[in-house]
XYZ file of C-alpha atoms in Angstrom:
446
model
C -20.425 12.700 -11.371
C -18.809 9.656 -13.218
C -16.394 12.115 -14.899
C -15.391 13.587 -11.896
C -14.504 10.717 -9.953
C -12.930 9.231 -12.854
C -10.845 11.966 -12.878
C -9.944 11.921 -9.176
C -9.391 8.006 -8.765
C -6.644 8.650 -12.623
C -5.417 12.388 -12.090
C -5.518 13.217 -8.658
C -4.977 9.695 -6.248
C -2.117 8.267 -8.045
C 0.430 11.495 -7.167
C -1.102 11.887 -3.442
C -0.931 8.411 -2.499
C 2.223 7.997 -3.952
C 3.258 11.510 -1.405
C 1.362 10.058 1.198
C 3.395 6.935 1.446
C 6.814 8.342 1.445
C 8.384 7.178 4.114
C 9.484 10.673 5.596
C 5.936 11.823 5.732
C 4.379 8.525 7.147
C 6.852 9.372 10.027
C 5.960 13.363 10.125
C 2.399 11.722 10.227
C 3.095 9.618 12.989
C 4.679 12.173 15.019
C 2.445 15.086 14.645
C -0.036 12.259 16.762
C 2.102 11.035 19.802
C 3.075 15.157 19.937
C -0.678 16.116 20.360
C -0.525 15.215 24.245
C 2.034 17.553 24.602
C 0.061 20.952 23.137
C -3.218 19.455 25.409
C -1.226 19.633 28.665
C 0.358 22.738 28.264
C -3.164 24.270 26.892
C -4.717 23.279 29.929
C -2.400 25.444 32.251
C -2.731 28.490 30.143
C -6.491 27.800 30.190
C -5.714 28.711 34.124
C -4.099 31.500 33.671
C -7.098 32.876 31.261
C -9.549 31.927 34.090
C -10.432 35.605 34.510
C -11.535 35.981 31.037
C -13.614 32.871 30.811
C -15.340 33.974 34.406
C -15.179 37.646 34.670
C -17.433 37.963 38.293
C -14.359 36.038 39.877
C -11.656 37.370 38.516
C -10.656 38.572 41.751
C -10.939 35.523 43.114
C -8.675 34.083 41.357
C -5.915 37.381 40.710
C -5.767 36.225 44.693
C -5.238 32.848 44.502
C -4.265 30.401 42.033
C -2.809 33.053 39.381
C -0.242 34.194 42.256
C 1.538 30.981 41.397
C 1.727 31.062 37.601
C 5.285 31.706 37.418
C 5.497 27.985 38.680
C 2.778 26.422 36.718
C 3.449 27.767 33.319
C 6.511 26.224 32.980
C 3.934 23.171 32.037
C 3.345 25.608 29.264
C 6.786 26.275 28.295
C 8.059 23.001 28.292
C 5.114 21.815 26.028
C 4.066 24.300 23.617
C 7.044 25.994 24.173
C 9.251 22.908 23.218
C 7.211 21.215 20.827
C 10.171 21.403 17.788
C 12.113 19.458 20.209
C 9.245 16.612 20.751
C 8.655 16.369 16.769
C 12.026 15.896 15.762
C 12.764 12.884 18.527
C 9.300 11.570 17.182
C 9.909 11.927 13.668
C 13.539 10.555 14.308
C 12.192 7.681 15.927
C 10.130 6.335 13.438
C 11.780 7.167 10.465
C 14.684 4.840 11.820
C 11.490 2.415 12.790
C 10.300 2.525 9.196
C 13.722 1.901 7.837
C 14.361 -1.109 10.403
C 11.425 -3.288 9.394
C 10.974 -2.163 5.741
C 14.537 -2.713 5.012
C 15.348 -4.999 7.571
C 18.339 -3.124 9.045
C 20.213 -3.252 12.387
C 18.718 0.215 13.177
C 17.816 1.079 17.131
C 14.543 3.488 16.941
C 16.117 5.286 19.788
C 19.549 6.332 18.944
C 18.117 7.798 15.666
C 15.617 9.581 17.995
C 18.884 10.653 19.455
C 21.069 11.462 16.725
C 18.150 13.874 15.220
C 17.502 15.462 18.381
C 21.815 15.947 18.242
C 21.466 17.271 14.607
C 18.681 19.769 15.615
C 20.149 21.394 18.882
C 23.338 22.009 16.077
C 20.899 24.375 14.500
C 20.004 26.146 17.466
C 23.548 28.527 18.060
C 23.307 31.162 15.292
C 26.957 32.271 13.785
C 28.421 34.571 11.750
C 31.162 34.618 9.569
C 32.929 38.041 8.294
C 35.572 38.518 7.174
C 37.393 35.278 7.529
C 36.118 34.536 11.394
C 33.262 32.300 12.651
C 31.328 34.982 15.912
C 28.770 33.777 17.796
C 25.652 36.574 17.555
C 24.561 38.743 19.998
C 21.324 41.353 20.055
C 18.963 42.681 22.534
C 15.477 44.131 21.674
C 12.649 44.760 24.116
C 11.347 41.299 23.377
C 14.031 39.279 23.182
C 17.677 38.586 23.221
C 20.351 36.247 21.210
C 22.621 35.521 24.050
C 25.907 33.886 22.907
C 23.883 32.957 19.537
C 21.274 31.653 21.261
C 17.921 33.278 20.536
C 15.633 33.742 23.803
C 12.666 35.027 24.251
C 10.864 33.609 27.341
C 12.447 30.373 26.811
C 14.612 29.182 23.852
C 12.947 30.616 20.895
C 14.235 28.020 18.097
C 12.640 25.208 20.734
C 8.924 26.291 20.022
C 6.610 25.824 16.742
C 8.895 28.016 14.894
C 11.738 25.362 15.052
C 9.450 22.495 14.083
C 10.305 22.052 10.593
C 13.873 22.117 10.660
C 13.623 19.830 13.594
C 11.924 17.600 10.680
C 14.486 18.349 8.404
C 17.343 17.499 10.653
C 15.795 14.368 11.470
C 15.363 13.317 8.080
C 19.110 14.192 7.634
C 20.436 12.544 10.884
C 18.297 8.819 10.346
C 19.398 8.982 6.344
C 22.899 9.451 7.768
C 22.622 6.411 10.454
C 21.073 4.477 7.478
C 23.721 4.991 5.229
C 26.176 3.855 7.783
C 24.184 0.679 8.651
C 23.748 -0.081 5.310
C 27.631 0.197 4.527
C 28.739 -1.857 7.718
C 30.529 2.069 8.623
C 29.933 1.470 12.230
C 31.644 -0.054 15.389
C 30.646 -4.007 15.750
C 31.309 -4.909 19.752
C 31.483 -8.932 20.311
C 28.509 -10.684 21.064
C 27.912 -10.452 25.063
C 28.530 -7.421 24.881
C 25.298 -5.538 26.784
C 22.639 -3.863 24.672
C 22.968 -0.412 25.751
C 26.848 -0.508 25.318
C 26.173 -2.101 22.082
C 24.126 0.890 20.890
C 26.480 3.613 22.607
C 29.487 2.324 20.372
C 26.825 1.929 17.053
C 25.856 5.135 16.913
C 29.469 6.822 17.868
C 30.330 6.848 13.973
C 27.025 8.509 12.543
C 27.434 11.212 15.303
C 30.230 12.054 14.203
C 29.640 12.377 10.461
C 26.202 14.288 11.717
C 28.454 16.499 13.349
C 30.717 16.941 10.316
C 27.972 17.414 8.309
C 26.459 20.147 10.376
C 29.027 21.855 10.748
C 29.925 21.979 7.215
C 26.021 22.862 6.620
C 26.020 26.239 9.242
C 29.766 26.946 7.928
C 28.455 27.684 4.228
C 25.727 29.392 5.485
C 27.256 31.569 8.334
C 29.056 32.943 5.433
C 25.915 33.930 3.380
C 24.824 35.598 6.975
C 22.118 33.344 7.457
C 21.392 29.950 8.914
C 18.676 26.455 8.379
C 16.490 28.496 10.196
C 16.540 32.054 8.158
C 17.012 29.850 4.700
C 13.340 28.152 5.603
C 12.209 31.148 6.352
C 11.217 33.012 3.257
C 9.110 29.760 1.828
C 7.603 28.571 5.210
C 6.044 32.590 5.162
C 4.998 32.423 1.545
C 3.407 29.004 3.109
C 2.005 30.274 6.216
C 0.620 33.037 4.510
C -1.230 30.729 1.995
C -2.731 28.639 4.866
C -3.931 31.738 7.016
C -5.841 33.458 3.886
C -10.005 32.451 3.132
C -8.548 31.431 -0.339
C -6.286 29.401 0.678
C -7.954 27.049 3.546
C -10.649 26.877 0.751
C -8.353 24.810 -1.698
C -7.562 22.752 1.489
C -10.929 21.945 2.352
C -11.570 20.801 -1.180
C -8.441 18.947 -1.648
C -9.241 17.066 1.533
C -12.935 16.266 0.819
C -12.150 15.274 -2.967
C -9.748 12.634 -1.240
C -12.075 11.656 0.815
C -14.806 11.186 -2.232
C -12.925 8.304 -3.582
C -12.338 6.649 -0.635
C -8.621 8.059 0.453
C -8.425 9.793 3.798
C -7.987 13.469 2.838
C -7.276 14.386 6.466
C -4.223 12.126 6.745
C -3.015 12.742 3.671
C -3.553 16.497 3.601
C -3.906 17.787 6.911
C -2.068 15.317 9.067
C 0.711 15.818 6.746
C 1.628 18.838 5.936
C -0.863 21.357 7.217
C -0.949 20.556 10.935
C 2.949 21.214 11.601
C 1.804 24.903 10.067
C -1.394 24.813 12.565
C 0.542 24.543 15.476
C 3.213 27.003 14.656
C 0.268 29.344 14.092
C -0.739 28.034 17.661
C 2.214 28.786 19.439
C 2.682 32.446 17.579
C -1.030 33.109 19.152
C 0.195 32.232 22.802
C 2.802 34.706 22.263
C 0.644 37.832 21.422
C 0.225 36.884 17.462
C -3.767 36.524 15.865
C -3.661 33.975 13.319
C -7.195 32.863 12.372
C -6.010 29.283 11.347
C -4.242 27.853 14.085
C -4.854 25.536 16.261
C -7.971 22.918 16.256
C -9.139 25.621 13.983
C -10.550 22.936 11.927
C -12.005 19.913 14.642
C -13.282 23.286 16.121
C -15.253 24.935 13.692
C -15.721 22.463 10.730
C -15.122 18.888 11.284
C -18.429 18.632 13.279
C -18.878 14.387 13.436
C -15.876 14.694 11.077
C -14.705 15.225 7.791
C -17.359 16.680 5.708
C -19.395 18.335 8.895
C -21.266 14.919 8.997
C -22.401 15.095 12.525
C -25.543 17.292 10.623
C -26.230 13.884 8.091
C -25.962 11.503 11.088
C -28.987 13.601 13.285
C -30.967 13.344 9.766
C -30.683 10.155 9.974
C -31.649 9.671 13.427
C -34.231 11.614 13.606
C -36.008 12.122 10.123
C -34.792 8.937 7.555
C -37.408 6.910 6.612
C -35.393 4.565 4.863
C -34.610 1.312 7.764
C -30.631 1.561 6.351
C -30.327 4.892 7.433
C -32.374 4.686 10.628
C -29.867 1.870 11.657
C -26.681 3.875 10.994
C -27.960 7.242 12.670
C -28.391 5.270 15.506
C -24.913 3.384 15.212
C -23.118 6.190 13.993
C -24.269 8.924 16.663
C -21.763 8.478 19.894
C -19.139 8.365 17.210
C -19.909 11.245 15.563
C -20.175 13.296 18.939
C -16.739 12.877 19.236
C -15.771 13.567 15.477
C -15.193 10.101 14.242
C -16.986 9.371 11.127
C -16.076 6.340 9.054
C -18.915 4.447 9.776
C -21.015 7.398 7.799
C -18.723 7.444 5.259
C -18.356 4.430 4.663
C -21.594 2.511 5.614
C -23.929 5.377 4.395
C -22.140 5.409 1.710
C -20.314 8.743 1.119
C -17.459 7.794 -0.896
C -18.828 7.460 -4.914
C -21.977 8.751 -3.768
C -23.795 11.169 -6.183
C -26.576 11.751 -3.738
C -24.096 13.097 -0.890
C -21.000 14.163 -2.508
C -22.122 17.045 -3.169
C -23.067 18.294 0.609
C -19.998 16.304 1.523
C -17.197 18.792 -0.204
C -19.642 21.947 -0.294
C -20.734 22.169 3.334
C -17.316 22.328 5.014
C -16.069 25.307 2.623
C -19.422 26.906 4.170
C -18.646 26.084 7.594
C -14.823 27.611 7.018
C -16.537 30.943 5.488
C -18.336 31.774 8.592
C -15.586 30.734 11.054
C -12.954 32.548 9.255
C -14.792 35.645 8.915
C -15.963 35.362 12.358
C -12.497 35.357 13.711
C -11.405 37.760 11.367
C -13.295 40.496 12.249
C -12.953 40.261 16.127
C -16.645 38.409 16.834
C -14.960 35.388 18.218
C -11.443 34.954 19.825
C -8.296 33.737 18.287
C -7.432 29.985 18.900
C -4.644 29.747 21.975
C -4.990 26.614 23.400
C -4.644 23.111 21.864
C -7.565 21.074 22.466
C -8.512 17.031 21.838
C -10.047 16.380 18.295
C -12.332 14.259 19.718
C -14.095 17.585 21.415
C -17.683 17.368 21.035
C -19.183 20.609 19.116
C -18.849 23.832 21.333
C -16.837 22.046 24.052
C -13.507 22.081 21.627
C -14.456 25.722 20.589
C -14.547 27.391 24.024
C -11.202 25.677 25.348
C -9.891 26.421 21.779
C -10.464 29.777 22.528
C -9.616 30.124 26.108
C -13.037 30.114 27.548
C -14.810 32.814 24.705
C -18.633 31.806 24.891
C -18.846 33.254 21.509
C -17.384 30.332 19.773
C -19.832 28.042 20.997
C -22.454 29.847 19.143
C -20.415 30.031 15.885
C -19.457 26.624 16.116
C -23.550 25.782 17.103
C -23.979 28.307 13.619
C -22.098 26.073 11.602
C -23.794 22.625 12.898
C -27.334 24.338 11.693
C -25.482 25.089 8.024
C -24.734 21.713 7.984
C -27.758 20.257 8.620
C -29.392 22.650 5.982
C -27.197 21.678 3.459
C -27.149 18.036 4.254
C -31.319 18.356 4.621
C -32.399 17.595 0.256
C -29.673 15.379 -0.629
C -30.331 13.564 2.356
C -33.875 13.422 1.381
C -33.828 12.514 -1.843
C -31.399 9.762 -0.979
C -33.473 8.559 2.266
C -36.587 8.455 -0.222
C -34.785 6.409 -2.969
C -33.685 3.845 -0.102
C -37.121 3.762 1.456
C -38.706 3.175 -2.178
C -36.235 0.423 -2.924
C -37.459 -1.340 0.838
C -41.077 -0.976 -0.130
C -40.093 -2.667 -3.580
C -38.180 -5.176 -1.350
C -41.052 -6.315 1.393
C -43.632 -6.591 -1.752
């Protein structure tokens, strides 16, 4: 066990901490959390309309009633879910410019470069064409959809849902590096002091915008005339991507990767999921709303494996409480319980210890790659429903997999399933540890 963590604290933590502190993905971090709201309030209206499901003897009842106004209520959902691209690049605008204003001390208003990469990204959204010399804007109909005037729409804006979230990161990295070049060089209009704030700003910004505008034009120019766009060109990776994340194989490595970070002390979740694998999650999310069945989407993960957190401690902490011996771990059960209900677990990881702990590493990093196995394969072969609503990580166990899931029953039982597998595999490293504590007490009160 020294090896390995040698190996993780030399080899692995240098690279990923060095990733996780760019200051692009501190601000994708950032905004993935103040978006979360968003996803919750438009999951709770298409909960409604999935009433009948989730309470089949009054489906009538409510085919009569409240569902005879969805029209007018799911625009919640369509403005939420179905907008989200729009709320993560404003977010991740906004405090990448924040980031640059107090690390490098410029003269940089959070909220014009929440503007100016909100600008850049709705430059993305018209799709042209050139042939043969001259710029057209597209135009297509299927049975699904339509690109009206180049404007793809579907049953809103099509670009404005999860499928646009990641050039609405990349535009907003493009637009605040832009405004920070500008600042930086003095390259913007200086009005007189007295001069209000908000005029101030207006006249500030007016130079970026334009060279954003240049720049995106010149951008969708080269590219109309390879007959493709931002969007198309991210296209072929994000699937090799997606396609990695919504394999067993694949959400495997992730699991690991996050728990081995987690081992030495880093937060794997942040680093890992927060990152870079919940803007994929909630694509995946909004592709299920729309008719799609990916298995990883979603709260897949706070659903189905993070049970008290990472590592599925929730099934350490009831050890604790209920069958430790040892007066340490008797304490923290009972201190880390109501915490661990709602998936927060630092003060098991930390104040059992977890992190360089040969005793529960090993249940640590295994048990969540067990917990995955059965939810995966319980998805994947129809025994519990996709994921199609977004739901608070802080869901106690069960609660977060029926809303998840629309109101399925079914994942309650898996998610129930994988508490039990934790608890098993948590069960003789826990004891062996508990005894080694309660031996060194004894030793102690002699």
């Amino acid at each position: 066990m020294t090896s390995v963590f040698t190996f993780l604290e030399t080899r692995l933590m240098p690279p990923l901490n060095k990733l996780a502190n760019l200051r692009f993905i501190r601000a994708i971090m950032q905004a993935g959390i103040i978006t979360v709201p968003f996803t919750i309030v438009g999951s709770i209206f298409l909960i409604i309309n999935n009433l009948p499901q989730i309470i089949p003897p009054l489906a009538s009842f409510f085919e009569q009633t409240i569902l005879r106004f969805s029209p007018l209520y799911s625009v919640v959902t369509t403005m939420s879910v179905g907008s989200i691209a729009v709320f993560y690049c404003l977010a991740t605008g906004y405090y990448l410019t924040e980031i640059y204003h107090k690390e490098e001390h410029l003269t940089m208003s959070s909220f014009v470069g929440a503007l100016l990469s909100l600008f850049a990204f709705l430059m993305t959204i018209i799709q042209v064409d050139i042939t043969d010399g001259t710029a057209q804007l597209l135009q297509s109909e299927s049975e699904t959809a339509i690109v009206y005037n180049g404007v793809a729409l579907g049953g809103w804006i099509t670009r404005f849902s999860g499928v646009g979230i990641f050039i609405g990161i990349i535009t907003a990295v493009i637009a605040t590096s832009v405004y920070r070049f500008c600042v930086k060089r003095k390259i913007t209009i200086q009005m007189p002091e007295g001069v209000p704030d908000g005029v101030s700003k207006a006249f500030a910004s007016l130079i970026p915008a334009i060279l954003i505008a240049f720049l995106m034009v010149v951008i969708n120019g080269v590219l109309a005339a390879f007959h493709t766009d931002l969007h198309g060109l991210l296209s072929k990776p994000f699937e090799f991507v997606k396609e990695l994340t919504g394999s067993w194989l694949g959400i495997i490595v992730i699991m690991l990767l996050i728990h081995l970070l987690w081992a030495v002390g880093v937060h794997g979740t942040a680093v890992i999921k927060n990152s870079f694998i919940n803007p994929i999650l909630l694509v995946a999310l909004t592709e299920n709303i729309d008719g799609a069945n990916n298995i990883f989407a979603g709260d897949f993960v706070n659903m189905y494996i993070f049970m008290g957190g990472a590592g599925s401690t929730l099934g350490l902490v009831l050890l604790m409480l209920f069958v430790a011996k040892s007066q340490q771990l008797k304490v923290l059960g009972k201190a880390a319980i109501l915490p661990g209900l709602f998936n927060i677990n630092e003060p098991v990881i930390f104040g059992a210890p977890i992190v360089y702990n040969p005793y529960l590493i090993i249940p640590f990093i295994v048990t969540p790659m067990i917990n995955v196995t059965i939810a995966y394969f319980a998805s994947s072969f129809g025994f519990v429903d996709k994921v199609i609503t977004g739901i608070p990580w802080i869901s106690p166990v069960g609660i977060g997999a029926f809303l998840g899931t629309g109101g399925d029953f079914r994942a309650i039982l898996i998610a129930l399933i994988n508490l039990g597998v934790s608890i098993l595999c948590y069960y003789p490293f826990f004891k062996m540890y508990d005894g080694k504590l309660y031996t060194e007490q004894l030793a102690n009160q002699v």
